Amino acid sequence: MKIAWLSSRVLGTDLCSTTQIQLANGLVAKGHTVELYSPGTSVGNTFTHHPIERSNRRGFQARSVVKKLHEHIDEINTCDIVLIDWSIFVIADKINPPVILMDRGPPADSGILAKLQWGPWRKAWSKSIRGTTVSPAHRQFVVNHSQTSEESIHVIPAGVDLELFQPTKKEGPIKLAYHGRVDVHRGVMSLPMVLAGLQSQGIDATLHIHGTGDAIGRLRNIGMEGLEVTDAIPHEGLAAKLSTYDVGFLPMPEHKVWNLASPLKRSEYLGSGMVVCGIDHAGHQIEGSGDWLQLFSQTEFITSTVDWIKSLDRGALENLQNESRKYAEENLSWSHSVDALESMILS
């Protein structure tokens, strides 16, 4: 089957493009042809990438992608089915083959930009016949806020590349980590306080934060011993670092966006053999999870995380890390997500 995927995400630099890359390569491995139209560049992938220019001005990026996609409409219409991200779903009116709306999460920006994005999000779902979400909670949210039936929405969760993200020997100080968008509204400013709490209890620990966002400058200005803050790291380099880290953080607060999520970073933490600490809400929970996932209320996140990590010796921590990797191997391979997407496409 010949599949087109239209997206406004920047391939190769946007952290969320990892999902598209893995799903697209997975579909090709199953014998399909995938034509991906998006900004950015493709390196070492098996699908065909058609670079699309995108404006650098926030608020105009999706519109600029739609404008450029119109130049490819004839070739897109030769495909058997077309996957379209919600942010550019307005172009669906020009598409002849069946379309599937791809929703990897509703608007996550803060302030006026988010308010401007909710309109296109609602309109996309109102026009769609079939679509995908990242979690059951996300699917129910769509059902509650649109005319879309639950039966027409398939859940395609984030997975992890288990060959790339693997644990190695973890030793020395307890290494805490966060990667992804480093924005203030994602709760990242609480993480240095966890490190400070552990150090005050005599625990040898370090904190490693990798990504881009409006909190990077504030975190660097803290100048705290044991705190490492870097820009975003290429996927291979990130996997190498995570393989040596012990604890991964999910500090995103309870909010309608985070409550619906299937965080890619959570899967990558578990694939790397890390335990996970975070805020307790639906977006972070895993049904049937073991003690390798510790979720606390937002008001008690710092103190409870410090107390829990302090209670573990290296042997107990290693046992939990082995269990987290085992869970990832059994449940979080990208093959599960690819199978789910292929099933929807073929139906």
PDB file of C-alpha atoms in Angstrom, residues 105-276:
ATOM      1  CA  GLY A 105      -1.460  15.442  21.529  1.00  0.00           C
ATOM      2  CA  PRO A 106      -3.694  18.514  21.659  1.00  0.00           C
ATOM      3  CA  PRO A 107      -2.168  22.036  21.815  1.00  0.00           C
ATOM      4  CA  ALA A 108       0.592  22.121  24.428  1.00  0.00           C
ATOM      5  CA  ASP A 109       1.767  25.717  24.104  1.00  0.00           C
ATOM      6  CA  SER A 110       0.914  28.196  26.846  1.00  0.00           C
ATOM      7  CA  GLY A 111      -0.752  31.601  26.646  1.00  0.00           C
ATOM      8  CA  ILE A 112      -2.341  33.165  23.584  1.00  0.00           C
ATOM      9  CA  LEU A 113      -0.716  30.688  21.173  1.00  0.00           C
ATOM     10  CA  ALA A 114      -2.530  27.756  22.789  1.00  0.00           C
ATOM     11  CA  LYS A 115      -5.846  29.592  22.572  1.00  0.00           C
ATOM     12  CA  LEU A 116      -5.293  30.123  18.858  1.00  0.00           C
ATOM     13  CA  GLN A 117      -4.483  26.422  18.350  1.00  0.00           C
ATOM     14  CA  TRP A 118      -7.560  24.963  20.034  1.00  0.00           C
ATOM     15  CA  GLY A 119      -9.793  26.178  17.198  1.00  0.00           C
ATOM     16  CA  PRO A 120      -7.919  24.259  14.463  1.00  0.00           C
ATOM     17  CA  TRP A 121      -7.705  21.198  16.753  1.00  0.00           C
ATOM     18  CA  ARG A 122     -11.481  21.095  17.270  1.00  0.00           C
ATOM     19  CA  LYS A 123     -12.141  21.790  13.595  1.00  0.00           C
ATOM     20  CA  ALA A 124      -9.792  18.964  12.540  1.00  0.00           C
ATOM     21  CA  TRP A 125     -11.647  16.412  14.638  1.00  0.00           C
ATOM     22  CA  SER A 126     -15.032  17.728  13.525  1.00  0.00           C
ATOM     23  CA  LYS A 127     -14.032  17.072   9.886  1.00  0.00           C
ATOM     24  CA  SER A 128     -12.343  13.702  10.406  1.00  0.00           C
ATOM     25  CA  ILE A 129     -13.892  10.277   9.920  1.00  0.00           C
ATOM     26  CA  ARG A 130     -11.034   8.292  11.460  1.00  0.00           C
ATOM     27  CA  GLY A 131      -8.167   9.321  13.720  1.00  0.00           C
ATOM     28  CA  THR A 132      -5.511   8.222  16.205  1.00  0.00           C
ATOM     29  CA  THR A 133      -4.617   9.299  19.738  1.00  0.00           C
ATOM     30  CA  VAL A 134      -1.735   8.379  22.064  1.00  0.00           C
ATOM     31  CA  SER A 135      -3.679   7.021  25.048  1.00  0.00           C
ATOM     32  CA  PRO A 136      -7.163   5.869  26.109  1.00  0.00           C
ATOM     33  CA  ALA A 137      -7.560   9.090  28.139  1.00  0.00           C
ATOM     34  CA  HIS A 138      -6.655  11.109  25.040  1.00  0.00           C
ATOM     35  CA  ARG A 139      -9.245   9.185  23.005  1.00  0.00           C
ATOM     36  CA  GLN A 140     -11.947   9.843  25.605  1.00  0.00           C
ATOM     37  CA  PHE A 141     -11.034  13.535  25.609  1.00  0.00           C
ATOM     38  CA  VAL A 142     -11.571  13.676  21.856  1.00  0.00           C
ATOM     39  CA  VAL A 143     -14.919  11.883  22.166  1.00  0.00           C
ATOM     40  CA  ASN A 144     -16.010  14.356  24.860  1.00  0.00           C
ATOM     41  CA  HIS A 145     -14.998  17.417  22.841  1.00  0.00           C
ATOM     42  CA  SER A 146     -16.041  16.450  19.314  1.00  0.00           C
ATOM     43  CA  GLN A 147     -18.626  14.486  17.384  1.00  0.00           C
ATOM     44  CA  THR A 148     -16.133  11.658  16.741  1.00  0.00           C
ATOM     45  CA  SER A 149     -17.186   8.189  17.891  1.00  0.00           C
ATOM     46  CA  GLU A 150     -14.893   6.140  20.080  1.00  0.00           C
ATOM     47  CA  GLU A 151     -14.962   3.280  17.557  1.00  0.00           C
ATOM     48  CA  SER A 152     -13.361   5.452  14.864  1.00  0.00           C
ATOM     49  CA  ILE A 153     -10.364   6.382  17.048  1.00  0.00           C
ATOM     50  CA  HIS A 154      -7.407   4.024  17.489  1.00  0.00           C
ATOM     51  CA  VAL A 155      -4.814   4.395  20.252  1.00  0.00           C
ATOM     52  CA  ILE A 156      -1.201   4.457  18.967  1.00  0.00           C
ATOM     53  CA  PRO A 157       1.035   4.918  22.061  1.00  0.00           C
ATOM     54  CA  ALA A 158       4.648   6.072  22.029  1.00  0.00           C
ATOM     55  CA  GLY A 159       7.151   3.227  21.996  1.00  0.00           C
ATOM     56  CA  VAL A 160      10.896   2.924  22.345  1.00  0.00           C
ATOM     57  CA  ASP A 161      13.711   1.668  20.131  1.00  0.00           C
ATOM     58  CA  LEU A 162      14.906  -1.170  22.375  1.00  0.00           C
ATOM     59  CA  GLU A 163      18.092  -1.676  20.356  1.00  0.00           C
ATOM     60  CA  LEU A 164      19.109   1.974  20.701  1.00  0.00           C
ATOM     61  CA  PHE A 165      17.926   2.553  24.281  1.00  0.00           C
ATOM     62  CA  GLN A 166      19.614  -0.118  26.381  1.00  0.00           C
ATOM     63  CA  PRO A 167      20.972  -0.115  29.930  1.00  0.00           C
ATOM     64  CA  THR A 168      24.670  -0.354  30.676  1.00  0.00           C
ATOM     65  CA  LYS A 169      26.475  -0.644  34.000  1.00  0.00           C
ATOM     66  CA  LYS A 170      25.139   1.967  36.405  1.00  0.00           C
ATOM     67  CA  GLU A 171      27.484   2.919  39.221  1.00  0.00           C
ATOM     68  CA  GLY A 172      28.829   5.839  41.226  1.00  0.00           C
ATOM     69  CA  PRO A 173      26.511   8.692  42.296  1.00  0.00           C
ATOM     70  CA  ILE A 174      22.761   8.310  41.816  1.00  0.00           C
ATOM     71  CA  LYS A 175      22.244   9.952  38.427  1.00  0.00           C
ATOM     72  CA  LEU A 176      18.920  11.773  37.987  1.00  0.00           C
ATOM     73  CA  ALA A 177      17.764  12.867  34.538  1.00  0.00           C
ATOM     74  CA  TYR A 178      15.196  14.756  32.494  1.00  0.00           C
ATOM     75  CA  HIS A 179      15.153  15.258  28.720  1.00  0.00           C
ATOM     76  CA  GLY A 180      12.790  16.895  26.267  1.00  0.00           C
ATOM     77  CA  ARG A 181      11.196  20.331  26.282  1.00  0.00           C
ATOM     78  CA  VAL A 182      12.698  22.287  29.181  1.00  0.00           C
ATOM     79  CA  ASP A 183       9.876  24.782  29.760  1.00  0.00           C
ATOM     80  CA  VAL A 184       8.900  26.351  33.060  1.00  0.00           C
ATOM     81  CA  HIS A 185       5.267  25.245  32.729  1.00  0.00           C
ATOM     82  CA  ARG A 186       6.456  21.625  32.505  1.00  0.00           C
ATOM     83  CA  GLY A 187       7.573  21.644  36.131  1.00  0.00           C
ATOM     84  CA  VAL A 188      11.305  21.360  35.477  1.00  0.00           C
ATOM     85  CA  MET A 189      12.265  24.002  38.054  1.00  0.00           C
ATOM     86  CA  SER A 190      11.369  21.528  40.821  1.00  0.00           C
ATOM     87  CA  LEU A 191      14.119  19.121  39.767  1.00  0.00           C
ATOM     88  CA  PRO A 192      17.136  20.980  41.237  1.00  0.00           C
ATOM     89  CA  MET A 193      15.241  20.984  44.560  1.00  0.00           C
ATOM     90  CA  VAL A 194      15.124  17.185  44.447  1.00  0.00           C
ATOM     91  CA  LEU A 195      18.890  17.157  43.928  1.00  0.00           C
ATOM     92  CA  ALA A 196      19.385  19.627  46.781  1.00  0.00           C
ATOM     93  CA  GLY A 197      17.182  17.509  49.050  1.00  0.00           C
ATOM     94  CA  LEU A 198      19.211  14.381  48.358  1.00  0.00           C
ATOM     95  CA  GLN A 199      22.523  16.159  48.840  1.00  0.00           C
ATOM     96  CA  SER A 200      21.323  17.606  52.162  1.00  0.00           C
ATOM     97  CA  GLN A 201      20.600  14.029  53.271  1.00  0.00           C
ATOM     98  CA  GLY A 202      24.131  12.980  52.426  1.00  0.00           C
ATOM     99  CA  ILE A 203      23.189  11.158  49.213  1.00  0.00           C
ATOM    100  CA  ASP A 204      25.806  11.367  46.456  1.00  0.00           C
ATOM    101  CA  ALA A 205      23.688  12.398  43.458  1.00  0.00           C
ATOM    102  CA  THR A 206      23.861  14.360  40.196  1.00  0.00           C
ATOM    103  CA  LEU A 207      21.122  15.799  37.965  1.00  0.00           C
ATOM    104  CA  HIS A 208      21.367  15.869  34.164  1.00  0.00           C
ATOM    105  CA  ILE A 209      18.922  17.945  32.074  1.00  0.00           C
ATOM    106  CA  HIS A 210      19.032  17.837  28.266  1.00  0.00           C
ATOM    107  CA  GLY A 211      16.784  19.827  25.926  1.00  0.00           C
ATOM    108  CA  THR A 212      15.635  23.254  24.829  1.00  0.00           C
ATOM    109  CA  GLY A 213      13.071  25.626  26.299  1.00  0.00           C
ATOM    110  CA  ASP A 214      12.460  28.790  28.286  1.00  0.00           C
ATOM    111  CA  ALA A 215      13.790  27.293  31.549  1.00  0.00           C
ATOM    112  CA  ILE A 216      17.294  26.501  30.262  1.00  0.00           C
ATOM    113  CA  GLY A 217      18.717  29.910  31.207  1.00  0.00           C
ATOM    114  CA  ARG A 218      17.220  29.816  34.700  1.00  0.00           C
ATOM    115  CA  LEU A 219      18.558  26.333  35.346  1.00  0.00           C
ATOM    116  CA  ARG A 220      22.046  27.240  34.166  1.00  0.00           C
ATOM    117  CA  ASN A 221      22.064  30.304  36.387  1.00  0.00           C
ATOM    118  CA  ILE A 222      21.545  28.154  39.484  1.00  0.00           C
ATOM    119  CA  GLY A 223      25.202  27.132  39.351  1.00  0.00           C
ATOM    120  CA  MET A 224      24.580  24.134  41.589  1.00  0.00           C
ATOM    121  CA  GLU A 225      27.195  21.445  42.175  1.00  0.00           C
ATOM    122  CA  GLY A 226      26.182  18.216  40.468  1.00  0.00           C
ATOM    123  CA  LEU A 227      23.719  19.927  38.088  1.00  0.00           C
ATOM    124  CA  GLU A 228      24.431  19.510  34.364  1.00  0.00           C
ATOM    125  CA  VAL A 229      22.260  21.414  31.861  1.00  0.00           C
ATOM    126  CA  THR A 230      22.815  20.962  28.131  1.00  0.00           C
ATOM    127  CA  ASP A 231      21.031  21.748  24.902  1.00  0.00           C
ATOM    128  CA  ALA A 232      19.162  18.949  23.134  1.00  0.00           C
ATOM    129  CA  ILE A 233      21.368  15.977  22.252  1.00  0.00           C
ATOM    130  CA  PRO A 234      21.084  13.845  19.074  1.00  0.00           C
ATOM    131  CA  HIS A 235      19.131  10.649  19.634  1.00  0.00           C
ATOM    132  CA  GLU A 236      22.127   8.311  19.606  1.00  0.00           C
ATOM    133  CA  GLY A 237      24.040  10.469  22.082  1.00  0.00           C
ATOM    134  CA  LEU A 238      20.993  10.771  24.311  1.00  0.00           C
ATOM    135  CA  ALA A 239      20.554   6.989  24.376  1.00  0.00           C
ATOM    136  CA  ALA A 240      24.206   6.567  25.393  1.00  0.00           C
ATOM    137  CA  LYS A 241      23.734   8.984  28.301  1.00  0.00           C
ATOM    138  CA  LEU A 242      20.422   7.539  29.480  1.00  0.00           C
ATOM    139  CA  SER A 243      21.976   4.085  29.555  1.00  0.00           C
ATOM    140  CA  THR A 244      24.148   5.223  32.486  1.00  0.00           C
ATOM    141  CA  TYR A 245      21.473   7.196  34.388  1.00  0.00           C
ATOM    142  CA  ASP A 246      19.404   5.818  37.269  1.00  0.00           C
ATOM    143  CA  VAL A 247      16.219   7.885  37.695  1.00  0.00           C
ATOM    144  CA  GLY A 248      14.128   9.605  35.033  1.00  0.00           C
ATOM    145  CA  PHE A 249      11.730  12.430  35.897  1.00  0.00           C
ATOM    146  CA  LEU A 250       8.202  13.235  34.680  1.00  0.00           C
ATOM    147  CA  PRO A 251       7.585  16.611  36.398  1.00  0.00           C
ATOM    148  CA  MET A 252       4.783  17.781  34.093  1.00  0.00           C
ATOM    149  CA  PRO A 253       1.889  18.947  36.305  1.00  0.00           C
ATOM    150  CA  GLU A 254      -1.700  17.789  36.176  1.00  0.00           C
ATOM    151  CA  HIS A 255      -3.179  19.592  33.185  1.00  0.00           C
ATOM    152  CA  LYS A 256      -5.559  18.554  30.430  1.00  0.00           C
ATOM    153  CA  VAL A 257      -2.625  18.238  28.006  1.00  0.00           C
ATOM    154  CA  TRP A 258      -0.281  16.206  30.232  1.00  0.00           C
ATOM    155  CA  ASN A 259      -3.163  14.078  31.547  1.00  0.00           C
ATOM    156  CA  LEU A 260      -3.734  12.769  28.018  1.00  0.00           C
ATOM    157  CA  ALA A 261      -0.116  12.054  27.147  1.00  0.00           C
ATOM    158  CA  SER A 262       1.895   8.941  26.427  1.00  0.00           C
ATOM    159  CA  PRO A 263       5.304  10.492  27.137  1.00  0.00           C
ATOM    160  CA  LEU A 264       8.024   9.318  24.779  1.00  0.00           C
ATOM    161  CA  LYS A 265      10.589  10.102  27.468  1.00  0.00           C
ATOM    162  CA  ARG A 266       8.896   7.653  29.858  1.00  0.00           C
ATOM    163  CA  SER A 267       9.347   4.815  27.362  1.00  0.00           C
ATOM    164  CA  GLU A 268      12.966   5.822  26.743  1.00  0.00           C
ATOM    165  CA  TYR A 269      13.678   5.915  30.492  1.00  0.00           C
ATOM    166  CA  LEU A 270      12.279   2.403  30.914  1.00  0.00           C
ATOM    167  CA  GLY A 271      14.055   1.051  27.832  1.00  0.00           C
ATOM    168  CA  SER A 272      17.302   2.427  29.306  1.00  0.00           C
ATOM    169  CA  GLY A 273      16.714   0.505  32.520  1.00  0.00           C
ATOM    170  CA  MET A 274      15.873   3.548  34.651  1.00  0.00           C
ATOM    171  CA  VAL A 275      13.303   3.903  37.398  1.00  0.00           C
ATOM    172  CA  VAL A 276      10.842   6.770  36.974  1.00  0.00           C
TER     173      VAL A 276
END
